[in-house]
PDB file of C-alpha atoms in Angstrom:
ATOM      1  CA  UNK A   1       0.000   0.000   0.000  1.00  0.00           C
ATOM      2  CA  UNK A   2       1.536   3.299  -1.114  1.00  0.00           C
ATOM      3  CA  UNK A   3       1.204   6.310   1.190  1.00  0.00           C
ATOM      4  CA  UNK A   4      -0.109   9.753   0.233  1.00  0.00           C
ATOM      5  CA  UNK A   5      -0.584  12.813   2.444  1.00  0.00           C
ATOM      6  CA  UNK A   6      -1.952  16.292   2.570  1.00  0.00           C
ATOM      7  CA  UNK A   7       0.341  18.584   4.548  1.00  0.00           C
ATOM      8  CA  UNK A   8      -0.426  21.958   6.081  1.00  0.00           C
ATOM      9  CA  UNK A   9      -0.745  23.883   9.294  1.00  0.00           C
ATOM     10  CA  UNK A  10      -3.567  23.552  10.184  1.00  0.00           C
ATOM     11  CA  UNK A  11      -4.717  20.595   8.097  1.00  0.00           C
ATOM     12  CA  UNK A  12      -6.988  18.381  10.235  1.00  0.00           C
ATOM     13  CA  UNK A  13     -10.063  19.997   8.645  1.00  0.00           C
ATOM     14  CA  UNK A  14      -9.058  18.914   5.129  1.00  0.00           C
ATOM     15  CA  UNK A  15     -11.467  16.813   3.075  1.00  0.00           C
ATOM     16  CA  UNK A  16      -8.636  15.516   0.884  1.00  0.00           C
ATOM     17  CA  UNK A  17      -8.343  12.164   2.730  1.00  0.00           C
ATOM     18  CA  UNK A  18     -12.078  11.586   2.266  1.00  0.00           C
ATOM     19  CA  UNK A  19     -11.888  12.368  -1.458  1.00  0.00           C
ATOM     20  CA  UNK A  20      -8.738  10.405  -2.237  1.00  0.00           C
ATOM     21  CA  UNK A  21      -9.561   7.360  -0.140  1.00  0.00           C
ATOM     22  CA  UNK A  22     -13.039   7.267  -1.709  1.00  0.00           C
ATOM     23  CA  UNK A  23     -11.506   7.295  -5.191  1.00  0.00           C
ATOM     24  CA  UNK A  24      -8.870   4.696  -4.343  1.00  0.00           C
ATOM     25  CA  UNK A  25     -11.478   2.325  -2.917  1.00  0.00           C
ATOM     26  CA  UNK A  26     -13.793   2.867  -5.879  1.00  0.00           C
ATOM     27  CA  UNK A  27     -11.071   2.318  -8.482  1.00  0.00           C
ATOM     28  CA  UNK A  28      -9.171  -0.425  -6.648  1.00  0.00           C
ATOM     29  CA  UNK A  29      -5.988   1.647  -6.349  1.00  0.00           C
ATOM     30  CA  UNK A  30      -3.344   0.495  -3.860  1.00  0.00           C
ATOM     31  CA  UNK A  31      -2.933   3.853  -2.089  1.00  0.00           C
ATOM     32  CA  UNK A  32      -3.910   5.248   1.285  1.00  0.00           C
ATOM     33  CA  UNK A  33      -4.165   8.952   2.083  1.00  0.00           C
ATOM     34  CA  UNK A  34      -3.907  10.822   5.388  1.00  0.00           C
ATOM     35  CA  UNK A  35      -3.543  14.288   6.917  1.00  0.00           C
ATOM     36  CA  UNK A  36      -0.113  15.252   8.188  1.00  0.00           C
ATOM     37  CA  UNK A  37       0.411  18.418  10.226  1.00  0.00           C
ATOM     38  CA  UNK A  38       3.739  19.973   9.293  1.00  0.00           C
ATOM     39  CA  UNK A  39       5.036  23.230  10.735  1.00  0.00           C
ATOM     40  CA  UNK A  40       7.136  25.551   8.571  1.00  0.00           C
ATOM     41  CA  UNK A  41      10.364  24.705  10.371  1.00  0.00           C
ATOM     42  CA  UNK A  42       9.670  20.980   9.869  1.00  0.00           C
ATOM     43  CA  UNK A  43       9.289  21.084   6.086  1.00  0.00           C
ATOM     44  CA  UNK A  44      12.815  20.014   5.129  1.00  0.00           C
ATOM     45  CA  UNK A  45      12.752  17.137   7.623  1.00  0.00           C
ATOM     46  CA  UNK A  46       9.334  16.008   6.366  1.00  0.00           C
ATOM     47  CA  UNK A  47      10.546  15.945   2.755  1.00  0.00           C
ATOM     48  CA  UNK A  48      13.570  13.854   3.679  1.00  0.00           C
ATOM     49  CA  UNK A  49      11.427  11.415   5.674  1.00  0.00           C
ATOM     50  CA  UNK A  50       8.821  11.209   2.895  1.00  0.00           C
ATOM     51  CA  UNK A  51      11.449  10.241   0.332  1.00  0.00           C
ATOM     52  CA  UNK A  52      13.118   7.727   2.647  1.00  0.00           C
ATOM     53  CA  UNK A  53       9.804   6.085   3.580  1.00  0.00           C
ATOM     54  CA  UNK A  54       8.760   5.497  -0.015  1.00  0.00           C
ATOM     55  CA  UNK A  55       5.848   7.955   0.131  1.00  0.00           C
ATOM     56  CA  UNK A  56       4.344   8.353  -3.364  1.00  0.00           C
ATOM     57  CA  UNK A  57       3.523  12.039  -2.935  1.00  0.00           C
ATOM     58  CA  UNK A  58       1.455  14.599  -1.120  1.00  0.00           C
ATOM     59  CA  UNK A  59      -0.832  17.554  -1.530  1.00  0.00           C
ATOM     60  CA  UNK A  60       0.078  20.873   0.048  1.00  0.00           C
ATOM     61  CA  UNK A  61      -2.179  23.508   1.514  1.00  0.00           C
ATOM     62  CA  UNK A  62      -1.337  26.681   3.409  1.00  0.00           C
ATOM     63  CA  UNK A  63       1.358  27.721   4.117  1.00  0.00           C
ATOM     64  CA  UNK A  64       3.354  25.487   1.756  1.00  0.00           C
ATOM     65  CA  UNK A  65       2.126  26.176  -1.779  1.00  0.00           C
ATOM     66  CA  UNK A  66       4.948  28.667  -2.342  1.00  0.00           C
ATOM     67  CA  UNK A  67       7.397  27.550   0.359  1.00  0.00           C
ATOM     68  CA  UNK A  68       7.897  24.203  -1.399  1.00  0.00           C
ATOM     69  CA  UNK A  69       9.266  25.682  -4.619  1.00  0.00           C
ATOM     70  CA  UNK A  70      12.978  25.793  -3.632  1.00  0.00           C
ATOM     71  CA  UNK A  71      12.911  22.101  -2.682  1.00  0.00           C
ATOM     72  CA  UNK A  72      11.565  20.806  -5.999  1.00  0.00           C
ATOM     73  CA  UNK A  73      13.571  18.965  -8.640  1.00  0.00           C
ATOM     74  CA  UNK A  74      10.991  19.696 -11.330  1.00  0.00           C
ATOM     75  CA  UNK A  75       8.033  21.996 -11.840  1.00  0.00           C
ATOM     76  CA  UNK A  76       5.337  21.797 -14.499  1.00  0.00           C
ATOM     77  CA  UNK A  77       4.889  24.945 -16.638  1.00  0.00           C
ATOM     78  CA  UNK A  78       1.522  25.862 -15.129  1.00  0.00           C
ATOM     79  CA  UNK A  79       2.802  25.707 -11.552  1.00  0.00           C
ATOM     80  CA  UNK A  80       5.909  27.641 -12.575  1.00  0.00           C
ATOM     81  CA  UNK A  81       3.780  30.415 -14.067  1.00  0.00           C
ATOM     82  CA  UNK A  82       1.633  30.583 -10.933  1.00  0.00           C
ATOM     83  CA  UNK A  83       4.556  30.310  -8.557  1.00  0.00           C
ATOM     84  CA  UNK A  84       2.593  27.839  -6.443  1.00  0.00           C
ATOM     85  CA  UNK A  85       2.115  24.072  -6.169  1.00  0.00           C
ATOM     86  CA  UNK A  86      -0.485  21.929  -4.468  1.00  0.00           C
ATOM     87  CA  UNK A  87       0.567  18.476  -5.688  1.00  0.00           C
ATOM     88  CA  UNK A  88       4.011  16.912  -5.207  1.00  0.00           C
ATOM     89  CA  UNK A  89       4.941  13.552  -6.703  1.00  0.00           C
ATOM     90  CA  UNK A  90       7.973  11.648  -5.402  1.00  0.00           C
ATOM     91  CA  UNK A  91       9.702   9.632  -8.101  1.00  0.00           C
ATOM     92  CA  UNK A  92      13.204   8.097  -7.833  1.00  0.00           C
ATOM     93  CA  UNK A  93      13.843  10.188  -4.722  1.00  0.00           C
ATOM     94  CA  UNK A  94      13.015  13.400  -6.614  1.00  0.00           C
ATOM     95  CA  UNK A  95      10.224  15.919  -5.986  1.00  0.00           C
ATOM     96  CA  UNK A  96       8.036  17.100  -8.873  1.00  0.00           C
ATOM     97  CA  UNK A  97       5.477  19.860  -8.402  1.00  0.00           C
ATOM     98  CA  UNK A  98       2.121  20.515 -10.059  1.00  0.00           C
ATOM     99  CA  UNK A  99      -0.851  22.812  -9.562  1.00  0.00           C
ATOM    100  CA  UNK A 100      -4.265  21.211 -10.000  1.00  0.00           C
ATOM    101  CA  UNK A 101      -6.295  24.150  -8.652  1.00  0.00           C
ATOM    102  CA  UNK A 102      -5.959  25.938 -11.977  1.00  0.00           C
ATOM    103  CA  UNK A 103      -7.256  23.205 -14.349  1.00  0.00           C
ATOM    104  CA  UNK A 104      -9.516  21.902 -11.576  1.00  0.00           C
ATOM    105  CA  UNK A 105     -11.576  25.085 -11.596  1.00  0.00           C
ATOM    106  CA  UNK A 106     -12.136  25.107 -15.343  1.00  0.00           C
ATOM    107  CA  UNK A 107     -13.041  21.394 -15.196  1.00  0.00           C
ATOM    108  CA  UNK A 108     -15.577  22.202 -12.460  1.00  0.00           C
ATOM    109  CA  UNK A 109     -17.116  24.921 -14.613  1.00  0.00           C
ATOM    110  CA  UNK A 110     -17.428  22.623 -17.607  1.00  0.00           C
ATOM    111  CA  UNK A 111     -19.069  19.959 -15.452  1.00  0.00           C
ATOM    112  CA  UNK A 112     -21.529  22.684 -14.470  1.00  0.00           C
ATOM    113  CA  UNK A 113     -22.255  23.355 -18.145  1.00  0.00           C
ATOM    114  CA  UNK A 114     -20.192  26.554 -18.408  1.00  0.00           C
ATOM    115  CA  UNK A 115     -17.572  26.845 -21.175  1.00  0.00           C
ATOM    116  CA  UNK A 116     -15.140  29.732 -20.431  1.00  0.00           C
ATOM    117  CA  UNK A 117     -14.209  30.229 -24.083  1.00  0.00           C
ATOM    118  CA  UNK A 118     -15.150  33.758 -25.173  1.00  0.00           C
ATOM    119  CA  UNK A 119     -16.769  34.587 -21.824  1.00  0.00           C
ATOM    120  CA  UNK A 120     -16.169  37.517 -19.483  1.00  0.00           C
ATOM    121  CA  UNK A 121     -15.467  36.721 -15.842  1.00  0.00           C
ATOM    122  CA  UNK A 122     -15.361  39.088 -12.879  1.00  0.00           C
ATOM    123  CA  UNK A 123     -13.055  37.754 -10.166  1.00  0.00           C
ATOM    124  CA  UNK A 124     -13.251  39.033  -6.605  1.00  0.00           C
ATOM    125  CA  UNK A 125      -9.950  38.675  -4.757  1.00  0.00           C
ATOM    126  CA  UNK A 126      -6.253  38.677  -5.578  1.00  0.00           C
ATOM    127  CA  UNK A 127      -4.742  35.964  -3.369  1.00  0.00           C
ATOM    128  CA  UNK A 128      -3.376  32.539  -4.314  1.00  0.00           C
ATOM    129  CA  UNK A 129      -6.763  31.031  -5.159  1.00  0.00           C
ATOM    130  CA  UNK A 130      -7.630  34.043  -7.295  1.00  0.00           C
ATOM    131  CA  UNK A 131      -4.365  33.711  -9.220  1.00  0.00           C
ATOM    132  CA  UNK A 132      -5.108  30.064 -10.039  1.00  0.00           C
ATOM    133  CA  UNK A 133      -8.640  30.890 -11.174  1.00  0.00           C
ATOM    134  CA  UNK A 134      -7.508  33.882 -13.235  1.00  0.00           C
ATOM    135  CA  UNK A 135      -4.844  31.885 -15.060  1.00  0.00           C
ATOM    136  CA  UNK A 136      -7.148  28.916 -15.619  1.00  0.00           C
ATOM    137  CA  UNK A 137      -9.926  31.079 -17.042  1.00  0.00           C
ATOM    138  CA  UNK A 138      -7.610  33.117 -19.255  1.00  0.00           C
ATOM    139  CA  UNK A 139      -5.957  30.003 -20.683  1.00  0.00           C
ATOM    140  CA  UNK A 140      -9.436  28.581 -21.352  1.00  0.00           C
ATOM    141  CA  UNK A 141     -10.248  31.630 -23.471  1.00  0.00           C
ATOM    142  CA  UNK A 142     -12.047  33.914 -21.032  1.00  0.00           C
ATOM    143  CA  UNK A 143     -11.446  37.593 -20.341  1.00  0.00           C
ATOM    144  CA  UNK A 144     -10.897  38.083 -16.604  1.00  0.00           C
ATOM    145  CA  UNK A 145     -11.611  41.327 -14.724  1.00  0.00           C
ATOM    146  CA  UNK A 146      -9.995  41.264 -11.274  1.00  0.00           C
ATOM    147  CA  UNK A 147     -11.416  43.334  -8.412  1.00  0.00           C
ATOM    148  CA  UNK A 148      -9.703  43.623  -5.054  1.00  0.00           C
ATOM    149  CA  UNK A 149     -10.016  46.176  -2.267  1.00  0.00           C
ATOM    150  CA  UNK A 150      -6.259  46.727  -2.563  1.00  0.00           C
ATOM    151  CA  UNK A 151      -6.064  47.770  -6.209  1.00  0.00           C
ATOM    152  CA  UNK A 152      -2.331  47.137  -6.520  1.00  0.00           C
ATOM    153  CA  UNK A 153      -2.855  43.418  -5.768  1.00  0.00           C
ATOM    154  CA  UNK A 154      -5.486  43.149  -8.489  1.00  0.00           C
ATOM    155  CA  UNK A 155      -3.125  44.842 -10.925  1.00  0.00           C
ATOM    156  CA  UNK A 156      -0.332  42.396 -10.041  1.00  0.00           C
ATOM    157  CA  UNK A 157      -2.410  39.435 -11.267  1.00  0.00           C
ATOM    158  CA  UNK A 158      -2.565  40.899 -14.784  1.00  0.00           C
ATOM    159  CA  UNK A 159       1.054  39.848 -15.344  1.00  0.00           C
ATOM    160  CA  UNK A 160      -0.137  36.239 -15.634  1.00  0.00           C
ATOM    161  CA  UNK A 161      -1.781  37.044 -18.969  1.00  0.00           C
ATOM    162  CA  UNK A 162      -1.837  40.765 -19.786  1.00  0.00           C
ATOM    163  CA  UNK A 163      -3.938  40.285 -22.930  1.00  0.00           C
ATOM    164  CA  UNK A 164      -6.744  38.539 -21.036  1.00  0.00           C
ATOM    165  CA  UNK A 165      -6.634  39.832 -17.446  1.00  0.00           C
ATOM    166  CA  UNK A 166      -7.159  43.415 -16.284  1.00  0.00           C
ATOM    167  CA  UNK A 167      -7.974  45.093 -12.948  1.00  0.00           C
ATOM    168  CA  UNK A 168     -11.261  46.853 -12.189  1.00  0.00           C
ATOM    169  CA  UNK A 169     -12.583  48.698  -9.124  1.00  0.00           C
ATOM    170  CA  UNK A 170     -14.312  46.766  -6.344  1.00  0.00           C
ATOM    171  CA  UNK A 171     -17.875  46.228  -7.636  1.00  0.00           C
ATOM    172  CA  UNK A 172     -20.850  48.372  -6.696  1.00  0.00           C
ATOM    173  CA  UNK A 173     -24.528  48.223  -7.601  1.00  0.00           C
ATOM    174  CA  UNK A 174     -23.955  50.365 -10.697  1.00  0.00           C
ATOM    175  CA  UNK A 175     -20.603  48.904 -11.757  1.00  0.00           C
ATOM    176  CA  UNK A 176     -20.535  48.891 -15.578  1.00  0.00           C
ATOM    177  CA  UNK A 177     -18.103  45.967 -15.684  1.00  0.00           C
ATOM    178  CA  UNK A 178     -20.699  43.688 -14.070  1.00  0.00           C
ATOM    179  CA  UNK A 179     -23.313  44.299 -16.753  1.00  0.00           C
ATOM    180  CA  UNK A 180     -21.381  42.205 -19.275  1.00  0.00           C
ATOM    181  CA  UNK A 181     -20.289  39.438 -16.902  1.00  0.00           C
ATOM    182  CA  UNK A 182     -20.969  35.818 -17.788  1.00  0.00           C
ATOM    183  CA  UNK A 183     -19.333  34.621 -14.573  1.00  0.00           C
ATOM    184  CA  UNK A 184     -18.734  36.150 -11.131  1.00  0.00           C
ATOM    185  CA  UNK A 185     -16.221  34.336  -8.908  1.00  0.00           C
ATOM    186  CA  UNK A 186     -15.661  34.969  -5.196  1.00  0.00           C
ATOM    187  CA  UNK A 187     -12.057  34.045  -4.413  1.00  0.00           C
ATOM    188  CA  UNK A 188     -11.915  36.047  -1.175  1.00  0.00           C
ATOM    189  CA  UNK A 189     -12.461  34.718   2.348  1.00  0.00           C
ATOM    190  CA  UNK A 190     -15.651  36.780   2.682  1.00  0.00           C
ATOM    191  CA  UNK A 191     -18.473  34.432   3.587  1.00  0.00           C
ATOM    192  CA  UNK A 192     -16.249  31.642   4.919  1.00  0.00           C
ATOM    193  CA  UNK A 193     -17.182  30.207   8.311  1.00  0.00           C
ATOM    194  CA  UNK A 194     -15.478  32.276  10.995  1.00  0.00           C
ATOM    195  CA  UNK A 195     -14.534  35.053   8.581  1.00  0.00           C
ATOM    196  CA  UNK A 196     -16.177  38.346   7.653  1.00  0.00           C
ATOM    197  CA  UNK A 197     -19.093  38.800   5.286  1.00  0.00           C
ATOM    198  CA  UNK A 198     -19.796  41.071   2.325  1.00  0.00           C
ATOM    199  CA  UNK A 199     -21.101  44.363   3.710  1.00  0.00           C
ATOM    200  CA  UNK A 200     -23.340  44.869   0.692  1.00  0.00           C
ATOM    201  CA  UNK A 201     -24.784  42.504  -1.898  1.00  0.00           C
ATOM    202  CA  UNK A 202     -26.402  45.082  -4.163  1.00  0.00           C
ATOM    203  CA  UNK A 203     -23.634  44.596  -6.745  1.00  0.00           C
ATOM    204  CA  UNK A 204     -25.447  41.373  -7.653  1.00  0.00           C
ATOM    205  CA  UNK A 205     -28.235  43.514  -9.104  1.00  0.00           C
ATOM    206  CA  UNK A 206     -25.880  44.701 -11.844  1.00  0.00           C
ATOM    207  CA  UNK A 207     -25.294  41.161 -13.144  1.00  0.00           C
ATOM    208  CA  UNK A 208     -27.165  39.935 -16.243  1.00  0.00           C
ATOM    209  CA  UNK A 209     -29.787  37.235 -15.736  1.00  0.00           C
ATOM    210  CA  UNK A 210     -27.643  34.568 -17.412  1.00  0.00           C
ATOM    211  CA  UNK A 211     -24.576  35.155 -15.209  1.00  0.00           C
ATOM    212  CA  UNK A 212     -23.232  32.245 -13.161  1.00  0.00           C
ATOM    213  CA  UNK A 213     -22.180  33.164  -9.609  1.00  0.00           C
ATOM    214  CA  UNK A 214     -19.399  30.928  -8.286  1.00  0.00           C
ATOM    215  CA  UNK A 215     -17.967  30.844  -4.763  1.00  0.00           C
ATOM    216  CA  UNK A 216     -14.744  28.939  -4.049  1.00  0.00           C
ATOM    217  CA  UNK A 217     -15.846  28.534  -0.413  1.00  0.00           C
ATOM    218  CA  UNK A 218     -17.427  25.210   0.547  1.00  0.00           C
ATOM    219  CA  UNK A 219     -17.992  25.808   4.265  1.00  0.00           C
ATOM    220  CA  UNK A 220     -20.708  26.892   4.555  1.00  0.00           C
ATOM    221  CA  UNK A 221     -22.381  25.735   1.371  1.00  0.00           C
ATOM    222  CA  UNK A 222     -24.160  27.661   0.128  1.00  0.00           C
ATOM    223  CA  UNK A 223     -22.571  30.880   1.301  1.00  0.00           C
ATOM    224  CA  UNK A 224     -24.637  33.989   1.884  1.00  0.00           C
ATOM    225  CA  UNK A 225     -23.392  35.311  -1.459  1.00  0.00           C
ATOM    226  CA  UNK A 226     -24.854  32.309  -3.248  1.00  0.00           C
ATOM    227  CA  UNK A 227     -28.101  32.551  -1.266  1.00  0.00           C
ATOM    228  CA  UNK A 228     -28.488  36.172  -2.314  1.00  0.00           C
ATOM    229  CA  UNK A 229     -27.656  35.307  -5.928  1.00  0.00           C
ATOM    230  CA  UNK A 230     -30.202  32.481  -5.993  1.00  0.00           C
ATOM    231  CA  UNK A 231     -32.838  34.829  -4.554  1.00  0.00           C
ATOM    232  CA  UNK A 232     -32.214  37.042  -7.583  1.00  0.00           C
ATOM    233  CA  UNK A 233     -32.722  34.106  -9.947  1.00  0.00           C
ATOM    234  CA  UNK A 234     -29.032  33.656 -10.797  1.00  0.00           C
ATOM    235  CA  UNK A 235     -27.398  30.279 -11.329  1.00  0.00           C
ATOM    236  CA  UNK A 236     -24.782  29.379  -8.696  1.00  0.00           C
ATOM    237  CA  UNK A 237     -21.888  26.987  -8.063  1.00  0.00           C
ATOM    238  CA  UNK A 238     -20.330  26.424  -4.631  1.00  0.00           C
ATOM    239  CA  UNK A 239     -16.764  25.384  -3.825  1.00  0.00           C
ATOM    240  CA  UNK A 240     -17.256  21.618  -3.826  1.00  0.00           C
ATOM    241  CA  UNK A 241     -16.794  21.058  -7.604  1.00  0.00           C
ATOM    242  CA  UNK A 242     -13.357  22.722  -7.508  1.00  0.00           C
ATOM    243  CA  UNK A 243     -12.414  20.680  -4.442  1.00  0.00           C
ATOM    244  CA  UNK A 244     -13.425  17.487  -6.235  1.00  0.00           C
ATOM    245  CA  UNK A 245     -11.845  18.174  -9.620  1.00  0.00           C
ATOM    246  CA  UNK A 246      -8.499  19.323  -8.247  1.00  0.00           C
ATOM    247  CA  UNK A 247      -8.393  16.079  -6.236  1.00  0.00           C
ATOM    248  CA  UNK A 248      -9.117  13.963  -9.329  1.00  0.00           C
ATOM    249  CA  UNK A 249      -6.278  15.643 -11.206  1.00  0.00           C
ATOM    250  CA  UNK A 250      -3.919  15.249  -8.236  1.00  0.00           C
ATOM    251  CA  UNK A 251      -4.627  11.524  -7.987  1.00  0.00           C
ATOM    252  CA  UNK A 252      -3.917  11.187 -11.705  1.00  0.00           C
ATOM    253  CA  UNK A 253      -0.463  12.660 -11.078  1.00  0.00           C
ATOM    254  CA  UNK A 254       0.139  10.387  -8.083  1.00  0.00           C
ATOM    255  CA  UNK A 255      -0.918   7.186  -9.826  1.00  0.00           C
ATOM    256  CA  UNK A 256      -0.061   7.862 -13.464  1.00  0.00           C
ATOM    257  CA  UNK A 257      -3.533   6.684 -14.468  1.00  0.00           C
ATOM    258  CA  UNK A 258      -6.275   8.718 -16.152  1.00  0.00           C
ATOM    259  CA  UNK A 259      -9.413   8.906 -14.011  1.00  0.00           C
ATOM    260  CA  UNK A 260     -12.615   9.490 -15.998  1.00  0.00           C
ATOM    261  CA  UNK A 261     -14.568  11.984 -13.840  1.00  0.00           C
ATOM    262  CA  UNK A 262     -17.884  10.275 -14.571  1.00  0.00           C
ATOM    263  CA  UNK A 263     -16.615   7.152 -12.781  1.00  0.00           C
ATOM    264  CA  UNK A 264     -16.020   8.947  -9.497  1.00  0.00           C
ATOM    265  CA  UNK A 265     -18.112  12.145  -9.423  1.00  0.00           C
ATOM    266  CA  UNK A 266     -21.327  10.661  -7.944  1.00  0.00           C
ATOM    267  CA  UNK A 267     -19.436   8.998  -5.076  1.00  0.00           C
ATOM    268  CA  UNK A 268     -17.334  12.083  -4.380  1.00  0.00           C
ATOM    269  CA  UNK A 269     -20.332  14.421  -4.441  1.00  0.00           C
ATOM    270  CA  UNK A 270     -22.138  12.150  -1.989  1.00  0.00           C
ATOM    271  CA  UNK A 271     -19.091  11.892   0.265  1.00  0.00           C
ATOM    272  CA  UNK A 272     -18.392  15.614   0.647  1.00  0.00           C
ATOM    273  CA  UNK A 273     -22.004  16.776   0.864  1.00  0.00           C
ATOM    274  CA  UNK A 274     -23.120  14.286   3.532  1.00  0.00           C
TER     275      UNK A 274
END
């Protein structure tokens, strides 16, 4: 039985073990997956122990998505462009990094019936999750308008794809940029359990009727943002599809086997939503 982990600090709340162990059992894969709390000062020692123990790989959450980069022997082009990894494979005592958040989000949208090609997306937030979403959407053919309360952070994201990504002011009820939006994405912590909330939801009134409102948060699900959007008749997508699709892609890297989403999606949806 090959060992896989998710590392972070904190990490006990992670649903990754549930997702990966569900897939491994369903597909008959000889892997087991567990949480592993690692503090920043323990990272180098963990990596040495993981290689020596024959660990097949691990996922990384905060604070390690960027801290891992100097330790890697190889980095896929997408992760290099983002400057962040969430999936590390250990092969022949070497560490190879990938980012599955980026393609995972576009896969989640397509499962939801939304093709980013030619669409306009408004992205709220400018942190690590926002960067992954912005790059994924732009590479899938969407124009991405990034709004953040600190305008300089929104502007910084444009360097990922200057032709497709541009900053805009934080949205208001009469924001002209919202009127042409096909997709609104919340990549901030606003609405997350234990965090702050949007002070005003009237910006949703500026969205066209066909706009999809997506929140990367999955606890709670739905968030207040999605509740307000649904009350206005807008289609919504919570954070679970991204969580699921990035896990599918990560397990493909770990195992070297393609995993048809249709084979695992019903079981994964049931597992995380129960």
